[in-house]
Tab-separated table of C-alpha atoms in Angstrom:
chain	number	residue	atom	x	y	z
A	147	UNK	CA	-9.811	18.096	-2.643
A	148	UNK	CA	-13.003	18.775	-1.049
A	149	UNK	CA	-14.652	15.383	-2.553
A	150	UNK	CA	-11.237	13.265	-1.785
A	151	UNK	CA	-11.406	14.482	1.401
A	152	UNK	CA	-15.505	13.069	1.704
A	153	UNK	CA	-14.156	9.744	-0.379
A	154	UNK	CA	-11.570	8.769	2.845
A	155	UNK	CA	-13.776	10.338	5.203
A	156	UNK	CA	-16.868	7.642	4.382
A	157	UNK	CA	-14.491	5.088	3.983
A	158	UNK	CA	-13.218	5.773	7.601
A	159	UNK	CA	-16.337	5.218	8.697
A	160	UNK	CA	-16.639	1.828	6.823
A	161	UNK	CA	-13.592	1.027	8.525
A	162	UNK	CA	-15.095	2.026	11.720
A	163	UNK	CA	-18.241	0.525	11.571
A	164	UNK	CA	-18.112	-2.616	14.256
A	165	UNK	CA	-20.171	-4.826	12.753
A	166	UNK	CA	-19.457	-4.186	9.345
A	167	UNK	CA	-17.419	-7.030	7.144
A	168	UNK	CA	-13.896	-7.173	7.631
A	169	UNK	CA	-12.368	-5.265	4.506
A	170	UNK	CA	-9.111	-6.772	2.658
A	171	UNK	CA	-6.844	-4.668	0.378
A	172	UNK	CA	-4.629	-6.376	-1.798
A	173	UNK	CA	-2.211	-5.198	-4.345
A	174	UNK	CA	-0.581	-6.803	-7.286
A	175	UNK	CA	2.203	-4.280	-7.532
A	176	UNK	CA	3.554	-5.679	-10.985
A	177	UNK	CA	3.844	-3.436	-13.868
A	178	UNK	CA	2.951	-6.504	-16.281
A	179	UNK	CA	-0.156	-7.834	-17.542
A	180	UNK	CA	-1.933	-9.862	-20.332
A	181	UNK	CA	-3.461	-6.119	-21.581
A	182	UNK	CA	0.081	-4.730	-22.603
A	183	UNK	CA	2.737	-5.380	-24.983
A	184	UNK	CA	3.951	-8.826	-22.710
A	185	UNK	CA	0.517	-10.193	-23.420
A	186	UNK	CA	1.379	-12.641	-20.573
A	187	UNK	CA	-0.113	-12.697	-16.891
A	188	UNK	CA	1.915	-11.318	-14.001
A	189	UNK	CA	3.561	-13.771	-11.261
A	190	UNK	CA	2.406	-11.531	-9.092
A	191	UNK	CA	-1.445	-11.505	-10.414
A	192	UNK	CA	-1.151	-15.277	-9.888
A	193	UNK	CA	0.074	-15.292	-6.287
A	194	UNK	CA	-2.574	-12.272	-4.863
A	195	UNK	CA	-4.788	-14.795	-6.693
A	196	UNK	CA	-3.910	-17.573	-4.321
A	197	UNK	CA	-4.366	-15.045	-1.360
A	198	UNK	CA	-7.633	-14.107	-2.755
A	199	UNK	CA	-9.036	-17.070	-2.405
A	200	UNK	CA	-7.788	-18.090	1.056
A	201	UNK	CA	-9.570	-14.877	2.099
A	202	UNK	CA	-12.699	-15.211	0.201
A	203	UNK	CA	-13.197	-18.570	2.413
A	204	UNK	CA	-12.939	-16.804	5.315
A	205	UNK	CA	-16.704	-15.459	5.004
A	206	UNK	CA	-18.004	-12.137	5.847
A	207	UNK	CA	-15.078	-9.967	4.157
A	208	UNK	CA	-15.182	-7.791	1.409
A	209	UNK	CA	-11.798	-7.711	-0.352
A	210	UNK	CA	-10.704	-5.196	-2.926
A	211	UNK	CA	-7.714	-5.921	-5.019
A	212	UNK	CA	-5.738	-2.979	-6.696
A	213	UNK	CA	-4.353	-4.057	-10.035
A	214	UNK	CA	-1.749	-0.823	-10.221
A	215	UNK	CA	-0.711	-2.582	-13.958
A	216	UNK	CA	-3.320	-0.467	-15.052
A	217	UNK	CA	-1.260	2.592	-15.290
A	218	UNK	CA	0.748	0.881	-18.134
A	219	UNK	CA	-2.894	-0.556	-19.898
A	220	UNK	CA	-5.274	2.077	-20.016
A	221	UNK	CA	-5.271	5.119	-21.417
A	222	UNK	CA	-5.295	8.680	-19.197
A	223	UNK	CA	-5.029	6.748	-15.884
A	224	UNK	CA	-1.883	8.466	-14.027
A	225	UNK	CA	-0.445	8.724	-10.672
A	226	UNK	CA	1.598	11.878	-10.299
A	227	UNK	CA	4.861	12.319	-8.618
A	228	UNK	CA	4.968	13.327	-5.426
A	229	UNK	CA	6.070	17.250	-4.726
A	230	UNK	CA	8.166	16.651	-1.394
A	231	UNK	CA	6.092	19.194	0.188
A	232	UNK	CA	6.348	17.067	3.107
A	233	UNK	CA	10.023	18.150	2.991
A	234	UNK	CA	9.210	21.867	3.158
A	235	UNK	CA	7.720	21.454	6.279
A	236	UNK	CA	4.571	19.024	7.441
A	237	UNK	CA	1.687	20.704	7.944
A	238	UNK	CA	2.263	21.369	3.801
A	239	UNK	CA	1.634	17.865	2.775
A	240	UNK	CA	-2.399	17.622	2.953
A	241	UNK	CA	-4.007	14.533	3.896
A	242	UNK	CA	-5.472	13.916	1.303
A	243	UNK	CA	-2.991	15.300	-0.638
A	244	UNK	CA	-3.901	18.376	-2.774
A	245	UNK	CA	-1.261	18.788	-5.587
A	246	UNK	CA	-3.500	17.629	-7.849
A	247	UNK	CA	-4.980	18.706	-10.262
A	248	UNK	CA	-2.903	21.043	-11.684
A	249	UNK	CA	-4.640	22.315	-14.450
A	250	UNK	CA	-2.057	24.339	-16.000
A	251	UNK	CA	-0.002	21.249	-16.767
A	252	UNK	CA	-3.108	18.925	-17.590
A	253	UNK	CA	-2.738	16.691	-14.706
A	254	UNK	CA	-6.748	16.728	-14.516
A	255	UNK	CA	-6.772	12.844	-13.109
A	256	UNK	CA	-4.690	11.498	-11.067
A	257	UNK	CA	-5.591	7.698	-9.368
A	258	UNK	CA	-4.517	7.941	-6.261
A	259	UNK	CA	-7.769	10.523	-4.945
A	260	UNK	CA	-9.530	6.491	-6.203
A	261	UNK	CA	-6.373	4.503	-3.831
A	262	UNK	CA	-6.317	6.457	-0.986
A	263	UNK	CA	-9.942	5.555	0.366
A	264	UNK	CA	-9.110	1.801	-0.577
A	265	UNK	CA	-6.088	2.435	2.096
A	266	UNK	CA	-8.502	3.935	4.825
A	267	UNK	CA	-11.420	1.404	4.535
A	268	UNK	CA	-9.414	-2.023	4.592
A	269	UNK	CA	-8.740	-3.755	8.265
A	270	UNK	CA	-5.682	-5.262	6.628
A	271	UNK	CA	-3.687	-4.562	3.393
A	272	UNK	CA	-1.531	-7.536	1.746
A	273	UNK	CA	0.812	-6.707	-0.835
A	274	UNK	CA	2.460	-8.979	-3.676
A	275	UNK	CA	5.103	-6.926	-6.130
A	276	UNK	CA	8.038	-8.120	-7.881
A	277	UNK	CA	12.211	-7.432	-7.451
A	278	UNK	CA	12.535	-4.453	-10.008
A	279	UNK	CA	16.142	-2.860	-9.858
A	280	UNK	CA	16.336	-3.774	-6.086
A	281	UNK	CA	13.428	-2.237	-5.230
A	282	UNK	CA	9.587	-2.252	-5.849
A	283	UNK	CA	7.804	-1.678	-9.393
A	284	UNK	CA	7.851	2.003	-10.059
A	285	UNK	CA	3.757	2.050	-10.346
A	286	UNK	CA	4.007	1.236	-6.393
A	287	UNK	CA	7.116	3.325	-6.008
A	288	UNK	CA	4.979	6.441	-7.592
A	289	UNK	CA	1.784	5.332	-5.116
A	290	UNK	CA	4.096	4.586	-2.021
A	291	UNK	CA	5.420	7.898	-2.512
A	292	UNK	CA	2.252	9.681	-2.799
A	293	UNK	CA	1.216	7.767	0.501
A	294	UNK	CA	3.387	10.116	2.722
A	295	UNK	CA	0.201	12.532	3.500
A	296	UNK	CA	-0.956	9.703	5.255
A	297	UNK	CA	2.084	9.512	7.986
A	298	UNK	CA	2.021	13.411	9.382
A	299	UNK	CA	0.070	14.774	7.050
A	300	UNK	CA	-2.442	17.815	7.358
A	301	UNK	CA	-5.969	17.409	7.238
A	302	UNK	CA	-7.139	20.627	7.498
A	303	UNK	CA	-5.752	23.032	4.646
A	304	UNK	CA	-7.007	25.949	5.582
A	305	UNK	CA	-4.044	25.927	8.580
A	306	UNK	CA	-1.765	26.326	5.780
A	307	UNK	CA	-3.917	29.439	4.009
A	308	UNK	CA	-3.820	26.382	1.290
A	309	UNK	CA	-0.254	25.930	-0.355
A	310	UNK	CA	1.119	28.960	1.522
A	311	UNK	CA	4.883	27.404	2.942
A	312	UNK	CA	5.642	30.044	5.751
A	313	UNK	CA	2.300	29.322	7.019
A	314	UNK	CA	3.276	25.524	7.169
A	315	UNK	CA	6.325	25.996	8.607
A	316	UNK	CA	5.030	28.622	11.400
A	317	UNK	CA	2.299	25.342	11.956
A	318	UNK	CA	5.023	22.822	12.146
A	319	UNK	CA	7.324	25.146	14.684
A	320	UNK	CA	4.331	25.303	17.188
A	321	UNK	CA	4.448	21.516	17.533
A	322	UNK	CA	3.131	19.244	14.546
A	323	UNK	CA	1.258	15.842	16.094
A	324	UNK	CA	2.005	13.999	13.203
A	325	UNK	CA	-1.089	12.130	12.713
A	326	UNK	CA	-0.792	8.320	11.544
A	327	UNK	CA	-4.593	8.173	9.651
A	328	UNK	CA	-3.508	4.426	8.328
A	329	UNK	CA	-2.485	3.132	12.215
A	330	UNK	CA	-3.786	0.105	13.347
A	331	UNK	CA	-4.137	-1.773	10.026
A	332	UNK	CA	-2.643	-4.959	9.981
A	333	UNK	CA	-0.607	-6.425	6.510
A	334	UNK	CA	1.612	-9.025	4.975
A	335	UNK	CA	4.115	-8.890	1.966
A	336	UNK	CA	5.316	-10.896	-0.421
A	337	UNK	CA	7.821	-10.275	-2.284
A	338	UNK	CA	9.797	-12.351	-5.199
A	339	UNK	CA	12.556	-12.083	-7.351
A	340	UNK	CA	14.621	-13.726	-10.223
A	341	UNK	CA	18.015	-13.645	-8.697
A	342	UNK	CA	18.329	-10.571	-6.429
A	343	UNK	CA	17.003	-7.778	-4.252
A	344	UNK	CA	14.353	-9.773	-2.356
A	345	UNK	CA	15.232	-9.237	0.641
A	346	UNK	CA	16.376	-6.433	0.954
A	347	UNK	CA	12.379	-5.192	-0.537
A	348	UNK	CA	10.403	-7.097	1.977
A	349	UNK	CA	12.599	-5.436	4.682
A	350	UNK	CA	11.644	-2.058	3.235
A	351	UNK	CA	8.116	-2.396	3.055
A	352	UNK	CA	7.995	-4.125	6.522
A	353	UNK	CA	10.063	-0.794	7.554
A	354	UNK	CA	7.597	1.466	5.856
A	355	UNK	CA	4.425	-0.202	6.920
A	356	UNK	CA	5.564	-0.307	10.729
A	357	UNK	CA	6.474	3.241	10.380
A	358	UNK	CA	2.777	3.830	9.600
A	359	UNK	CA	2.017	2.522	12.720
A	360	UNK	CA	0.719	-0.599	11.006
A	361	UNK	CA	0.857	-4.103	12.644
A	362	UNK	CA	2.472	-7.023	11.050
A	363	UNK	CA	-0.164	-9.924	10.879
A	364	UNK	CA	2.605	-12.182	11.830
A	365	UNK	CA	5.794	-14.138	11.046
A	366	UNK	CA	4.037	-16.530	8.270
A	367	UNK	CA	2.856	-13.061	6.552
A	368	UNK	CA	6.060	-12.195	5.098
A	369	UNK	CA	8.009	-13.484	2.878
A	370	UNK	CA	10.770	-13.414	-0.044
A	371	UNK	CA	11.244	-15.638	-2.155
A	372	UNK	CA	13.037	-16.403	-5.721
A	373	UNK	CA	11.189	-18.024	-8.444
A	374	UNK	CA	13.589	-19.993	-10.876
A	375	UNK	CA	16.367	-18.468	-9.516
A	376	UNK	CA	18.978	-17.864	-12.580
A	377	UNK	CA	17.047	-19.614	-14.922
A	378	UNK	CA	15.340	-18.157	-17.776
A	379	UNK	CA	12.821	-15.794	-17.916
A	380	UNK	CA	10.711	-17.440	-20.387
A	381	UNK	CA	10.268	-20.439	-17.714
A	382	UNK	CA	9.482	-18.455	-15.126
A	383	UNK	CA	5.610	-19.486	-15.427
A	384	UNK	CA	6.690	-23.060	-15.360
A	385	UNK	CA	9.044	-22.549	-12.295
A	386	UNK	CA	5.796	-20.984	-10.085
A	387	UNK	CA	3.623	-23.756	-10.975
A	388	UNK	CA	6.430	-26.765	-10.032
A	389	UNK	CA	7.119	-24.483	-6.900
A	390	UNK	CA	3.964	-25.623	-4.705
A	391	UNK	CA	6.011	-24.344	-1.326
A	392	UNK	CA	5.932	-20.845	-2.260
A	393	UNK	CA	2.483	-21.441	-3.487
A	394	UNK	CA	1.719	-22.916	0.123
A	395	UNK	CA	3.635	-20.178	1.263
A	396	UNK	CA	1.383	-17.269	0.224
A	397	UNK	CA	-1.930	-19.075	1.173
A	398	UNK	CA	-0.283	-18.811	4.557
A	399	UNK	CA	0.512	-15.517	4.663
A	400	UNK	CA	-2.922	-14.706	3.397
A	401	UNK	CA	-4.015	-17.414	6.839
A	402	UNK	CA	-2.617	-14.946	8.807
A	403	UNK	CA	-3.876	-11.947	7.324
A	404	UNK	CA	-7.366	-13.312	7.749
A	405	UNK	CA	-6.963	-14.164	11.580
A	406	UNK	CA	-5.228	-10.904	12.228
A	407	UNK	CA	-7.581	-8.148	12.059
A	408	UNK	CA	-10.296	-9.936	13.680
A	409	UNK	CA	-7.824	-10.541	17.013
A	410	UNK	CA	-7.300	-6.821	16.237
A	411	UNK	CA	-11.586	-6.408	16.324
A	412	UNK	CA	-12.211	-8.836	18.977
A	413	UNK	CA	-9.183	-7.343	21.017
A	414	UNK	CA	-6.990	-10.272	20.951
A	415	UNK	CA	-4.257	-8.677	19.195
A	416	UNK	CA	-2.918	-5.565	20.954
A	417	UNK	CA	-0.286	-2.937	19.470
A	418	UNK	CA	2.227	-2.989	22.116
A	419	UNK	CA	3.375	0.577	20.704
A	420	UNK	CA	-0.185	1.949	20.965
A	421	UNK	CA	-0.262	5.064	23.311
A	422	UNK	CA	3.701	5.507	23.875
A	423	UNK	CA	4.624	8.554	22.721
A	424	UNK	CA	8.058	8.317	20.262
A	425	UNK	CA	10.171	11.396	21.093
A	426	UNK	CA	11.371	11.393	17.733
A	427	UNK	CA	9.185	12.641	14.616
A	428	UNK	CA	10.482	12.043	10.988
């Protein structure tokens, strides 16, 4: 924990640093890639593709791209389920979090102590993921999960004696801040589907995100969209490259993402929640 905890902390300060490059994260969220048993490309490595290079254009950024197929195409790389320590009371869920590794189980790896720094040091996160079951691909399900220690988590574990839950709860009951440590990032989201569900997902992550305390880079930024809608899977390749609107589509959404964080750096682009105080706390 104590290295994690250095990892986020330098990449804060990369984050923080006002003349540094403007940092981009974006995530292909699809399970599927050329590496495993499909042995075809993802629709959704060929549209954070398009937004790649929109960005790239841009000059002065630095964009990292999180491939999260990787959990299903290389051996020993995991994310672990989240605990719902959160649950037991806040000040239990560590930022970052500190469930892992669990020896006594062999969980000795687990991604997300790699993710979680590429969360803190971007200016502005885009994400691309398929319709699975109505909902995201598990591999983001599993990292969105894990992502809670960022919205009211603790950073300090030794308030909590470590994993001890009366101590947590006796931290909560004294009155928990719930710190936001991804807040003022900005993002867009793209999300597609075959014939249903599409939505509904880019509602949930826009819900999620702006529950972070993240700003939405704009209206062009999101979008759903179906790709051969009730036609065959086997076409679907064929359907994205006819369909140059949604192609057009995503370049803007990655426009906006490139414009947004530096109105957010230059001051242009305010968070009208910023310093109101929500008398609610999840």
């Amino acid at each position: 924990w104590i290295n994690a905890k250095a990892a986020i902390d330098a990449a804060q300060a990369q984050h923080d640093a006002p003349d540094g490059p403007l940092r981009y994260l974006l995530i292909n969220a699809s399970s599927r890639s050329e590496h495993t048993c499909p042995g075809e490309m993802s629709k959704s490595w060929r549209l954070t593709q398009l937004a790649r290079q929109v960005i790239e254009a841009s000059g002065n950024v630095e964009i990292e791209v999180l491939e999260l197929n990787r959990l299903a195409s290389e051996y020993g790389r995991d994310i672990h389920p989240c605990k719902a320590c959160f649950s037991t009371a806040a000040p239990l869920c560590h930022w970052p979090c500190s469930c892992y590794p669990n020896y006594s189980l062999g969980q000795t790896h687990d991604w997300m102590n790699d993710i979680y720094p590429m969360w803190v040091r971007a200016h502005a996160v885009m994400i691309v993921t398929p319709v699975n079951w109505y909902a995201t691909s598990s591999p983001f399900k599993l990292m969105m999960d894990r992502l809670v220690c960022a919205d009211g988590g603790n950073p300090d574990p030794t308030l909590t004696h470590g994993k001890d839950a009366q101590k947590a709860k006796s931290e909560e009951l004294k009155g928990w801040d719930y710190p936001r440590h991804l807040a003022g990032r900005t993002f867009a989201a793209v999300v597609h589907g075959d014939v249903e569900g599409a939505e509904n997902v880019r509602r949930s992550l826009h819900d999620w995100l702006c529950f972070m305390k993240l700003i939405p880079a704009g209206a062009e930024a999101e979008l759903d969209r179906y790709i051969g809608y009730w036609k065959p899977y086997a076409t679907s390749h064929d359907e994205l490259d006819a369909d140059e609107n949604i192609q057009e589509e995503v370049r803007n959404a990655a426009r906006c993402l490139v414009r947004a964080p530096q109105a957010r750096r230059d001051g242009r682009l305010a968070d009208p929640s910023q310093d109101i105080e929500t008398p609610r706390q999840k």
